[in-house]
Short mmCIF file of C-alpha atoms in Angstrom, two decimals:
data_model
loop_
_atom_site.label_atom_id
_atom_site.label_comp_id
_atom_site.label_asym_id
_atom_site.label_seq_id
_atom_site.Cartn_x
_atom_site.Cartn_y
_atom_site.Cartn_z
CA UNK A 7 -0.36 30.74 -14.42
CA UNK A 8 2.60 29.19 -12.70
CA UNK A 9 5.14 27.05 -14.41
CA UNK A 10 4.32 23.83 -12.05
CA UNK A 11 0.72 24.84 -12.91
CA UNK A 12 1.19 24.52 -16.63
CA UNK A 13 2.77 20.97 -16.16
CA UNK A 14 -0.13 19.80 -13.94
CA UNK A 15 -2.57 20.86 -16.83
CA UNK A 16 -1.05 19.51 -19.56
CA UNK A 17 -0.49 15.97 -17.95
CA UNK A 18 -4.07 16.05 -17.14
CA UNK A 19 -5.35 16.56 -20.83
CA UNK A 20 -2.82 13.70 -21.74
CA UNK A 21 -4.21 11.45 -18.86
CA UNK A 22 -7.86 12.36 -20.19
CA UNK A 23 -6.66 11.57 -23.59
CA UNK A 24 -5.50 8.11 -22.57
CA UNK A 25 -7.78 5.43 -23.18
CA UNK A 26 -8.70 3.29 -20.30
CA UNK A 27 -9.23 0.07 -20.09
CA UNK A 28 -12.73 -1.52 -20.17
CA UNK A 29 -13.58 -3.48 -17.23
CA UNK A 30 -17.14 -4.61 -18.67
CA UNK A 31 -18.21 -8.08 -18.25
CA UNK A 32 -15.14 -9.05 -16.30
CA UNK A 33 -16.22 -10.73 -12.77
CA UNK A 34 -15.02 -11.35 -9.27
CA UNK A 35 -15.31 -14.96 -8.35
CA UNK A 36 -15.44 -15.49 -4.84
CA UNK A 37 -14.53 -19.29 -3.29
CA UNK A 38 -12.74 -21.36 -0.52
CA UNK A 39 -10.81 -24.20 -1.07
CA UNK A 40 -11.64 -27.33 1.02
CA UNK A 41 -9.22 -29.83 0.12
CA UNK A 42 -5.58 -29.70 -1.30
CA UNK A 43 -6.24 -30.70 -4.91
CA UNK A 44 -8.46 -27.82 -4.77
CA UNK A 45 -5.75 -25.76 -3.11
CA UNK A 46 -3.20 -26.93 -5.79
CA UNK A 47 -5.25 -26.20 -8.50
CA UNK A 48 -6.22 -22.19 -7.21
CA UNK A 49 -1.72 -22.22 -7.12
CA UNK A 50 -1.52 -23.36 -10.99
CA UNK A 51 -4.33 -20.70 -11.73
CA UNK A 52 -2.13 -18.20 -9.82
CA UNK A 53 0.03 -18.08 -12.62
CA UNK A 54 -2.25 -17.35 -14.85
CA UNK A 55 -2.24 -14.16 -16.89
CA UNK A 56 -6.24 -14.38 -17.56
CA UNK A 57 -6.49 -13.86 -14.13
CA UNK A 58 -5.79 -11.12 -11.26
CA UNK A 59 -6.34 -12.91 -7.76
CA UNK A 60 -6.99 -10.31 -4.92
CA UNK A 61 -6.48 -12.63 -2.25
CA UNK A 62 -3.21 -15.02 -2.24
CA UNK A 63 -3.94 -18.19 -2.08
CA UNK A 64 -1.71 -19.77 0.47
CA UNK A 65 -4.18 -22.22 3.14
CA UNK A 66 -7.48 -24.37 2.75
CA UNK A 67 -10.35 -22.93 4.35
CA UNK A 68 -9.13 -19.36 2.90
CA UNK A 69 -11.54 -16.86 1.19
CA UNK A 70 -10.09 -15.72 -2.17
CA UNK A 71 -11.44 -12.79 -4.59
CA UNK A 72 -10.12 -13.48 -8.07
CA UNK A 73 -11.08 -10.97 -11.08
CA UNK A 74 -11.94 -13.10 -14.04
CA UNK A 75 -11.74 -11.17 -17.45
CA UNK A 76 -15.00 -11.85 -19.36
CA UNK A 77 -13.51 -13.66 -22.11
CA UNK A 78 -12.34 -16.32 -19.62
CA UNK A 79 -15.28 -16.19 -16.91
CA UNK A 80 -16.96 -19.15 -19.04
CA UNK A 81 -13.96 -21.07 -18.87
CA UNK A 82 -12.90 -20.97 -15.07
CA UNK A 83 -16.54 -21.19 -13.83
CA UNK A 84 -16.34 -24.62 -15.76
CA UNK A 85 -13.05 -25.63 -14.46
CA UNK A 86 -14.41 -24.66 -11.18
CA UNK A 87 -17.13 -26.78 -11.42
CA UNK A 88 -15.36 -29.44 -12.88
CA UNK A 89 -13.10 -30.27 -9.36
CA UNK A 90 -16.54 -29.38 -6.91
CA UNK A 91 -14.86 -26.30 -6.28
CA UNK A 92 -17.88 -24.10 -5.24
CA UNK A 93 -17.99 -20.26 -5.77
CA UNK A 94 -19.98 -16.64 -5.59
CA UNK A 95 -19.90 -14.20 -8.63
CA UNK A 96 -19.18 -11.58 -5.85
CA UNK A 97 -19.26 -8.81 -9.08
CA UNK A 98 -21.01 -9.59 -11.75
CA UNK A 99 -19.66 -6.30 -14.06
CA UNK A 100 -16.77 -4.75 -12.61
CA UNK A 101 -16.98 -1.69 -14.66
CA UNK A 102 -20.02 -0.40 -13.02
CA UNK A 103 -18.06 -0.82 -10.07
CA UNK A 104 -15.11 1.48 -11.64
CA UNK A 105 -18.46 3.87 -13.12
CA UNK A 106 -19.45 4.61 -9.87
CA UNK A 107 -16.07 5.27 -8.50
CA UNK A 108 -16.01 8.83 -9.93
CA UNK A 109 -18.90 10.52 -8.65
CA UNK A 110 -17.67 13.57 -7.34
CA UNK A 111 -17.31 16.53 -9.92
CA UNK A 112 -13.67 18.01 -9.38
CA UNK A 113 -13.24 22.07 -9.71
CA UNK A 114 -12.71 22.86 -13.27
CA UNK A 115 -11.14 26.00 -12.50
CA UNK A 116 -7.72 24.68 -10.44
CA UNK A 117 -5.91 21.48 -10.65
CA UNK A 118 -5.02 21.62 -6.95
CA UNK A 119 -7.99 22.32 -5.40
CA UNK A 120 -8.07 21.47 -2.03
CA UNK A 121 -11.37 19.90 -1.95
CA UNK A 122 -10.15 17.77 -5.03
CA UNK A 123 -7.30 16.46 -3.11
CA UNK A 124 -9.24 15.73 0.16
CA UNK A 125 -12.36 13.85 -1.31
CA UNK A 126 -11.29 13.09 -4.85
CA UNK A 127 -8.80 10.51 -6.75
CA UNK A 128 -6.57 12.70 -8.40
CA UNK A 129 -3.73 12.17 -10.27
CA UNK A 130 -0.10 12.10 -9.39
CA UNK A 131 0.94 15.43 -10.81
CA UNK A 132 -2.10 17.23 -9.26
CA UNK A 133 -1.48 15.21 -5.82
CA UNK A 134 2.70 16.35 -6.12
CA UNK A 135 1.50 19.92 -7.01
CA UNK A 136 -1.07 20.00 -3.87
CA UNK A 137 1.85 18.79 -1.82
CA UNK A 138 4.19 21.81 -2.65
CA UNK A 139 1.68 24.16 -1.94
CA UNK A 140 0.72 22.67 1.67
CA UNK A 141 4.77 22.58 2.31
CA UNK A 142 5.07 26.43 0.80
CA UNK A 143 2.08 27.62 2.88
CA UNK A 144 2.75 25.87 6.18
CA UNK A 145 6.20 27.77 6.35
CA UNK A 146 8.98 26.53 9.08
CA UNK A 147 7.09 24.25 10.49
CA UNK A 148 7.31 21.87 7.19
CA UNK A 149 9.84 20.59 4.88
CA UNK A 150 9.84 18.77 1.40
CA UNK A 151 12.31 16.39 0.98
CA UNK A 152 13.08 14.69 -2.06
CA UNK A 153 13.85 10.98 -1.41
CA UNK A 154 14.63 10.03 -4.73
CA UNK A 155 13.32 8.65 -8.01
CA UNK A 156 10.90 5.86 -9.28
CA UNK A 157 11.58 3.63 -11.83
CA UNK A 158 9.88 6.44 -14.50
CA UNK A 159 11.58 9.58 -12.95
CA UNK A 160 9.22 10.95 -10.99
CA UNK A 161 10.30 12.44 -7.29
CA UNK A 162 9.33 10.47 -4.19
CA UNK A 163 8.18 13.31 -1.96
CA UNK A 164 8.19 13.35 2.09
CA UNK A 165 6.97 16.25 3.77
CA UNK A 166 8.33 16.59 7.34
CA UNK A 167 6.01 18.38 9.69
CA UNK A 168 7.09 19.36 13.14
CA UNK A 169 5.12 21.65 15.98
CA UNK A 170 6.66 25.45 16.58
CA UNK A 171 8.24 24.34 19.46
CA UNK A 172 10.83 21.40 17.95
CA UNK A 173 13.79 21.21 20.15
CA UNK A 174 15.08 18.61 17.85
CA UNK A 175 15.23 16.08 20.35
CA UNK A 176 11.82 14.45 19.80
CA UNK A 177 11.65 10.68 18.24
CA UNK A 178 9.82 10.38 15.06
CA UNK A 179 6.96 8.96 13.02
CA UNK A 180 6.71 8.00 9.50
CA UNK A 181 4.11 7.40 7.27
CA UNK A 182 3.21 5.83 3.92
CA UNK A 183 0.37 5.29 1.73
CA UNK A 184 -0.06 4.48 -1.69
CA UNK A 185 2.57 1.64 -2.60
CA UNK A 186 0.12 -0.99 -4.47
CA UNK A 187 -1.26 1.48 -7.51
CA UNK A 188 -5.27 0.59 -7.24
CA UNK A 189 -5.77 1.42 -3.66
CA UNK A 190 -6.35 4.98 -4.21
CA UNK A 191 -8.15 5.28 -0.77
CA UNK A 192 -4.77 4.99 1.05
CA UNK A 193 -2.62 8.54 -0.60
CA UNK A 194 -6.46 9.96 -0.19
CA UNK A 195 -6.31 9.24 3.39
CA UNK A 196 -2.20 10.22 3.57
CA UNK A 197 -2.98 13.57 2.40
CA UNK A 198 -6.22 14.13 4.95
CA UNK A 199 -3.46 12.94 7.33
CA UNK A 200 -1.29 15.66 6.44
CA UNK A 201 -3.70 18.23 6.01
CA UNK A 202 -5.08 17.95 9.71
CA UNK A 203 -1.54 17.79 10.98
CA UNK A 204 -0.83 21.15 9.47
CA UNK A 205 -4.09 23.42 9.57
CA UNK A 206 -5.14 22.00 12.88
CA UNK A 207 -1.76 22.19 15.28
CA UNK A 208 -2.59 24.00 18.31
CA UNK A 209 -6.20 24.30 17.23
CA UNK A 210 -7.11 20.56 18.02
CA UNK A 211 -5.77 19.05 21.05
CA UNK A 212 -5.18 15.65 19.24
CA UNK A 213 -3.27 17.43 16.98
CA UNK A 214 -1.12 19.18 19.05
CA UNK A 215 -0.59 16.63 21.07
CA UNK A 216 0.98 14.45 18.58
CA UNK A 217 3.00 16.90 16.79
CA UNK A 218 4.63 18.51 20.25
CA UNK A 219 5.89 14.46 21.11
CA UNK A 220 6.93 13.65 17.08
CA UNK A 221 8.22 14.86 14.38
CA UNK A 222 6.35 13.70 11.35
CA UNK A 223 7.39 12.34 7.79
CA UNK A 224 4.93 10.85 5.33
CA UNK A 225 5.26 9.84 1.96
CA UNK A 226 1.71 10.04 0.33
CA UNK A 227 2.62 7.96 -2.64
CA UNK A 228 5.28 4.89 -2.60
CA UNK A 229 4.45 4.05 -6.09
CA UNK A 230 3.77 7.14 -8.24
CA UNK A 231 4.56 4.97 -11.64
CA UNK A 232 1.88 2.32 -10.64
CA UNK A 233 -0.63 5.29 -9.24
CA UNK A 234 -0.60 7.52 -12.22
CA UNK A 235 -1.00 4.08 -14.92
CA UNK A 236 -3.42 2.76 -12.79
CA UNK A 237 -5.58 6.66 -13.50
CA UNK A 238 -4.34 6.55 -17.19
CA UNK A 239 -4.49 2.92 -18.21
CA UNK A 240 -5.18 0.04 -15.83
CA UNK A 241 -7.69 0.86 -12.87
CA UNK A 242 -6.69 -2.08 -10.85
CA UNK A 243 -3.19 -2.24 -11.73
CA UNK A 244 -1.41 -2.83 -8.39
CA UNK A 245 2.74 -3.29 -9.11
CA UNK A 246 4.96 -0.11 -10.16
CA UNK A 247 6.22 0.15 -13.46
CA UNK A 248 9.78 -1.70 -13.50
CA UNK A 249 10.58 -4.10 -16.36
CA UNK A 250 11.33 -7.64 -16.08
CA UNK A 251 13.29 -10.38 -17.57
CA UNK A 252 9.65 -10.84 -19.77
CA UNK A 253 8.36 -8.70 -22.15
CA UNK A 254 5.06 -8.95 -20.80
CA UNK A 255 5.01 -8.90 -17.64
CA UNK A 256 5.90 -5.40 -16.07
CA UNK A 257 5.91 -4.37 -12.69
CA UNK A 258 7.34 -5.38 -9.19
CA UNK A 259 5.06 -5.27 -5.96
CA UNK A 260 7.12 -3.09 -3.82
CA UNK A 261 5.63 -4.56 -0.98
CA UNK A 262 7.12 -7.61 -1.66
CA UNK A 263 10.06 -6.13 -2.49
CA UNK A 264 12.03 -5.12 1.27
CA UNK A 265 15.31 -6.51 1.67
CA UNK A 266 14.30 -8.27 5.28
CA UNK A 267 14.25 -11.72 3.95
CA UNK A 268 16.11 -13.44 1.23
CA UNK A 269 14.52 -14.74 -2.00
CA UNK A 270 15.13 -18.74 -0.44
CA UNK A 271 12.15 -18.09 1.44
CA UNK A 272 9.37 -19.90 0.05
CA UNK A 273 6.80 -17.55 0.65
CA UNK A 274 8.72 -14.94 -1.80
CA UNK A 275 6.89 -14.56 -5.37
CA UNK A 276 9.32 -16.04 -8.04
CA UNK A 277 7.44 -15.22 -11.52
CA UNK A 278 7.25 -11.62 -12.73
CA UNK A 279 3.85 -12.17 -14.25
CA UNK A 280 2.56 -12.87 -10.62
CA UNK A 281 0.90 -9.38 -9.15
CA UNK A 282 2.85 -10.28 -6.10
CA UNK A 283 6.46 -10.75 -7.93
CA UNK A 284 8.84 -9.32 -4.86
CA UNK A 285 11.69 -8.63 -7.71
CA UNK A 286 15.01 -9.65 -8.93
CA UNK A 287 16.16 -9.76 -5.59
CA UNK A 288 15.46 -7.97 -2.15
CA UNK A 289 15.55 -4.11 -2.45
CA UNK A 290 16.24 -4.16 -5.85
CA UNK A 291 13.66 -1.45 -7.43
CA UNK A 292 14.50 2.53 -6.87
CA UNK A 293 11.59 3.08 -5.10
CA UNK A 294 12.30 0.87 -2.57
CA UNK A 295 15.80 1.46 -2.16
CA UNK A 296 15.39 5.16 -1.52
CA UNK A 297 12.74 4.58 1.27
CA UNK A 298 15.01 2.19 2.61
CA UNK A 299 17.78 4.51 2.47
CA UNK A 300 15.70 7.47 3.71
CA UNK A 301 14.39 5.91 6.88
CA UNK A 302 17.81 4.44 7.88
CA UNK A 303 18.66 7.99 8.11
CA UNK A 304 15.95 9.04 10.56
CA UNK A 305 16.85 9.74 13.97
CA UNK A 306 14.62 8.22 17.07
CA UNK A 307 11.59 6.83 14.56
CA UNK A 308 9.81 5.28 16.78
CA UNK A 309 6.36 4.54 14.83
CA UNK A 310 5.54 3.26 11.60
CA UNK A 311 2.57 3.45 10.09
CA UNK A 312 1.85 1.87 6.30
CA UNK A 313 -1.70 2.36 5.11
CA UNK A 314 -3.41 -0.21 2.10
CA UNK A 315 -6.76 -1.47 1.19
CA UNK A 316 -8.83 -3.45 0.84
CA UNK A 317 -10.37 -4.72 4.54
CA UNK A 318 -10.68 -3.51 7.96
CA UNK A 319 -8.12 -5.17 9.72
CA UNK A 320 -4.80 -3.09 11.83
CA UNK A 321 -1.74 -5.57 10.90
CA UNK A 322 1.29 -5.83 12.95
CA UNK A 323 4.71 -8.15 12.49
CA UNK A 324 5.80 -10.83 11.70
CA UNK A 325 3.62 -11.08 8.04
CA UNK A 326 6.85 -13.27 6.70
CA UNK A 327 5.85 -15.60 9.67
CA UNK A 328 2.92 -16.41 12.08
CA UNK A 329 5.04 -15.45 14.94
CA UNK A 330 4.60 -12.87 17.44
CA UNK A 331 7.10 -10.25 17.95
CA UNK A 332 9.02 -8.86 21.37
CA UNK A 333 6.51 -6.18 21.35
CA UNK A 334 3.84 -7.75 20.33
CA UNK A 335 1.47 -7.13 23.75
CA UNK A 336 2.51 -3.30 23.34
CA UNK A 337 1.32 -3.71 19.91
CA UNK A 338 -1.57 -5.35 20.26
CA UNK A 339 -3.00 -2.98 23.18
CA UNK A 340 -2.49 0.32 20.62
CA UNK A 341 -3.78 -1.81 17.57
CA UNK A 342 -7.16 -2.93 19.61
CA UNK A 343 -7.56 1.04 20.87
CA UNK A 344 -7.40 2.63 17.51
CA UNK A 345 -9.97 -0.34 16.57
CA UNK A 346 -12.37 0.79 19.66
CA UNK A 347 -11.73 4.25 18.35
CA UNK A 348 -12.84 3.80 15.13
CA UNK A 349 -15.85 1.28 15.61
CA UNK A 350 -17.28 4.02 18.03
CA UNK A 351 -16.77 6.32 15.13
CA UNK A 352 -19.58 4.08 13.38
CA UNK A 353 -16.51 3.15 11.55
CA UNK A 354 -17.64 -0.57 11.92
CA UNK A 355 -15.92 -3.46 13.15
CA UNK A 356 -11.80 -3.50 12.92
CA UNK A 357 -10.01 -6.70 13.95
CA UNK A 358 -6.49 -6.56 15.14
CA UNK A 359 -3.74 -9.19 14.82
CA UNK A 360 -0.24 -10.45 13.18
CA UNK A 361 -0.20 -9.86 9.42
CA UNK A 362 0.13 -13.48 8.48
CA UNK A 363 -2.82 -14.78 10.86
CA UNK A 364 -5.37 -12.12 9.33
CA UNK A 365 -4.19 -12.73 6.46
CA UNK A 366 -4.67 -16.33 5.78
CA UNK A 367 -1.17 -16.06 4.31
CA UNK A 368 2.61 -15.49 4.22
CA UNK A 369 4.36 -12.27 2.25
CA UNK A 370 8.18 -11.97 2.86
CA UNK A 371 9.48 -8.64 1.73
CA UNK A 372 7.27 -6.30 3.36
CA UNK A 373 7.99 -2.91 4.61
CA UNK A 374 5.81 -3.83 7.70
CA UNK A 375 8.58 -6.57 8.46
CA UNK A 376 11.41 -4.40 7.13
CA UNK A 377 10.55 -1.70 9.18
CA UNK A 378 10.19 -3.50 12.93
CA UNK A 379 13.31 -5.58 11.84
CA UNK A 380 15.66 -2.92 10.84
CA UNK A 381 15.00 0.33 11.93
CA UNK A 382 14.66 1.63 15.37
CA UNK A 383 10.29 1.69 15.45
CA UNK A 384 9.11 -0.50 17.67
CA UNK A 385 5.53 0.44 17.30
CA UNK A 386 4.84 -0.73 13.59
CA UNK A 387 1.43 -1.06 11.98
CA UNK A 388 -0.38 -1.35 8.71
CA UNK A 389 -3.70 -0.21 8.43
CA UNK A 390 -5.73 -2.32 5.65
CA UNK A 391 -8.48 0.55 4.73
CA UNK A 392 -11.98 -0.07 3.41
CA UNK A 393 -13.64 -0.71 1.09
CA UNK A 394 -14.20 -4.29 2.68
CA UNK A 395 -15.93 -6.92 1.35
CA UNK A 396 -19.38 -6.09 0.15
CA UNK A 397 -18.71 -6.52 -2.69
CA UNK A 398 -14.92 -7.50 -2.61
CA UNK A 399 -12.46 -4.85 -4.40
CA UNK A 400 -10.50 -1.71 -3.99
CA UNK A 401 -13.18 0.68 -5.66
CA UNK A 402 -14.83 3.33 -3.24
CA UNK A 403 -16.77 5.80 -4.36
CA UNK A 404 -15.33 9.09 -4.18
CA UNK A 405 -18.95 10.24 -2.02
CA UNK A 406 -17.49 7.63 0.31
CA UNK A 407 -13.88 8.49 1.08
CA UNK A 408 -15.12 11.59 3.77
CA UNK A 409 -16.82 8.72 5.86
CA UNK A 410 -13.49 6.34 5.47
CA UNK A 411 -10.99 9.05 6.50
CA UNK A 412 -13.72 10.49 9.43
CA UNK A 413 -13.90 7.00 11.04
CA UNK A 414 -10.11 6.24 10.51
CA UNK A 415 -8.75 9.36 11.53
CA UNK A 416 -9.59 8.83 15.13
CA UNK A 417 -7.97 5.04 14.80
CA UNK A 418 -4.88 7.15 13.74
CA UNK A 419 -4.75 9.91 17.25
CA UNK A 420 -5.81 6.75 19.40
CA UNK A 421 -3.05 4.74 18.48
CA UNK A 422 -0.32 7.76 18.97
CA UNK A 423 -1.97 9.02 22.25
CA UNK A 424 -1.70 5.18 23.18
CA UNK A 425 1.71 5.15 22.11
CA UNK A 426 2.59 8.04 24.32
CA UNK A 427 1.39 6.85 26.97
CA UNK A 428 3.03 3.36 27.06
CA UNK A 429 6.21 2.70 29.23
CA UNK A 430 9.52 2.41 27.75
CA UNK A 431 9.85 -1.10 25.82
CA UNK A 432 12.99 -3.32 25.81
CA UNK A 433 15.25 -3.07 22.96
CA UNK A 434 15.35 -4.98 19.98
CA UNK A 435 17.74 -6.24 17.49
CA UNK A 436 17.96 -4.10 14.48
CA UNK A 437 20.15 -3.14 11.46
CA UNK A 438 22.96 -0.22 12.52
CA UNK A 439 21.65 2.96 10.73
CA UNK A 440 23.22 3.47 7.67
CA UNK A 441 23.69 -0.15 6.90
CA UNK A 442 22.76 -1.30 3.50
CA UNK A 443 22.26 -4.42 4.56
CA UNK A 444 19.95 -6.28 2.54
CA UNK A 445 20.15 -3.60 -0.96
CA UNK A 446 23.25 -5.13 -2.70
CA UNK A 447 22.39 -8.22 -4.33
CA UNK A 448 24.22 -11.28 -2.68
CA UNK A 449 26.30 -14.00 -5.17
CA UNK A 450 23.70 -16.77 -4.08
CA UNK A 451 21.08 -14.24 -5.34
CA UNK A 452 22.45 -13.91 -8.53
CA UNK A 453 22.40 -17.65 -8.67
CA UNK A 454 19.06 -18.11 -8.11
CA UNK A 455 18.19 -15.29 -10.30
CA UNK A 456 20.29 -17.11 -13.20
CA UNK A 457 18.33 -20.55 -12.35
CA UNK A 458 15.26 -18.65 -12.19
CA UNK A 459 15.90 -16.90 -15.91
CA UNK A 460 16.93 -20.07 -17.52
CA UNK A 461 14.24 -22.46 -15.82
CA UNK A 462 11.61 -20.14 -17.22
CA UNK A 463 12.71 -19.08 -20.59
#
């Protein structure tokens, strides 16, 4: 048995050993807010560290899915009540939810499997050891690249895949998946991504296609700290594993966490017990600083692609703003023919729009902003990935995730043949490569960081 194969075993008996948390009796409440008293009071529940909402609360009329633990579901269906504030128990016990999540039986015999990888939730060392292999076995046409490490030392993989024919000329396309830690769909659907993309160049015309025009670089997992706790610890964990300026409250959402807009922007989450907390300051956690730094150093990307759960909607900039972009008709044409593609797929029905407008909401520090406003892509997307919302959550059953990636996958080749085919699009302003604009902290955000610390402790 190989060395890397020893490691991937023993982390798994530790994982197994691990106790989870139990999710039983703990409920989704579903409900709208009609009126701003009612809005105000969803913001002072916000806070709140009884209470995970899964939907930010940010405009009246707004649907929002907040996970009550069971201790406390007493209490805030009162308060509810108590303001007319009507509501749905959505889930009634989210740990059959979790239960049912697992209910495909992995390959006792080898911790990489490739079926395991493909239609299972695995964990981070068996997903990192799968990676190798694919890199090993698919020869020149594929390199691993270490970008760096997270907060806990582990190595943020990309694998660059290219056709046999690269002239080294051709523009490029990067991918990521897995940056909040509970929506294990998206590194599932990353590494389906990559797998086609290797075994099926010059077998599938799609394929082919879309490796001979880009080179490729994905990066299954964003957050490795917050993926592998969220397997060994928390299932719906969602921020990576930094520590804060309290105790407890760990963790930094890394989508929040892009240095494209300064922490005076009121849409930026201030308190580190909020599941949305951007950080310190812009770019200030290692995971994001080494994506940032990696994809300033790629030549000609001209598509970015960033996939999350839980909805079915294809998001494209501004999601600091509800403004449209230069691009945003070339956008919006690719965005609505992946959705065709995949709602003839008997994918269902995908909707297509700027981040903040599907949304209902605001979120500065994105990499979906980051990436249109300082790197060379002009075609920039973010796929938000079923489950959707019946019943609300980011739990799909492992039968499920062949459906998900066979009704997404042709979203994916419609959007890049689309791509290919569109004219030339004017030039936009963007950050000079190699710039670290944005990563070194700024003295007025050490102010506010200092006003911050002493306002709250």
């Amino acid at each position: 048995m190989a060395f890397s194969e020893v490691i991937c075993l023993i982390s798994l008996l530790v994982s197994n050993s691990i106790a989870l948390r139990s999710y039983r009796g703990d409920q989704v409440i579903s409900t709208v807010a009609h009126t701003k008293s009612q809005l105000n009071y969803l913001h002072r529940l916000e806070t709140s560290l009884d209470l995970d909402f899964w939907s930010e609360v940010e405009s009246i009329g707004q649907n929002v899915d907040i996970h009550v633990k069971a201790d406390t579901v007493d209490r805030v269906k009162r308060d509810l009540s108590s303001i007319d504030l009507e509501y749905n128990i959505s889930v009634s016990d989210l740990q059959s939810l979790v239960d049912k999540e697992k209910d495909v039986q992995l390959n006792p015999n080898n911790n990489s499997n490739q079926a395991d990888v493909l239609r299972s939730y695995v964990t981070h060392p068996v997903m990192d050891h799968w990676l190798q292999r694919m890199a090993s076995e698919c020869g020149d046409r594929c390199t691993l690249i270490n970008i760096g490490q997270s907060f806990e030392g582990r190595e943020m993989k990309v694998i660059k895949i290219t056709s046999n024919s690269s002239t080294g000329n051709k523009s490029a396309v990067f991918v990521e998946g897995g940056a909040h830690a509970r929506e294990w769909i998206s590194p599932v659907f990353v590494n389906n991504l990559i797998y086609k993309l290797i075994i099926e160049y010059g077998v599938d015309s799609s394929v082919t296609l879309m490796l001979d025009n880009y080179d490729w670089y994905i990066l299954p997992l964003v957050n490795p700290d917050g993926y592998q706790y969220s397997h060994d610890s928390e299932r719906y964990w969602r921020k990576n594993r930094a520590t804060t300026i309290f105790r407890d409250c760990v963790g930094v959402d890394l989508n929040r966490n892009f240095p494209s807009f300064g922490m005076s922007d009121p849409v930026y989450p201030k308190h580190p017990c909020e599941d949305t907390y951007g950080g310190p300051f812009p770019g200030s956690e290692p995971e994001t600083k080494n994506l940032v730094k990696f994809l300033l150093g790629v030549d000609k990307l001209h598509v970015f692609l960033s996939f999350h759960s839980y909805s079915k909607m294809i998001l494209i900039p501004w999601s600091h703003k509800m403004k449209p972009t230069t691009h945003h008709s070339a956008l919006k044409t690719a965005g609505m023919a992946a959705a065709n593609a995949m709602e003839a797929a008997n994918g269902g029905k995908w909707v297509v729009g700027l981040a903040g407008e599907l949304l209902s909401y605001n979120a500065a520090g994105t990499s979906l902003d980051w990436a249109y406003a300082n790197t060379e892509a002009k075609f920039v997307f973010t796929f938000e990935m079923p489950p959707s919302r019946s019943p609300p959550g980011f739990v799909l059953p492992e039968s499920s995730i062949k459906s998900v990636v066979d009704t997404t996958w042709p979203g994916v080749t419609t959007l890049i043949k689309t791509i290919i085919n569109t004219p030339a699009l004017e030039d936009k302003y963007f950050v000079s490569k190699g710039s670290s604009k944005g990563i070194d902290m700024c003295y007025c955000e050490l102010i506010f960081m200092l006003l911050f610390t002493f306002c709250y402790i």
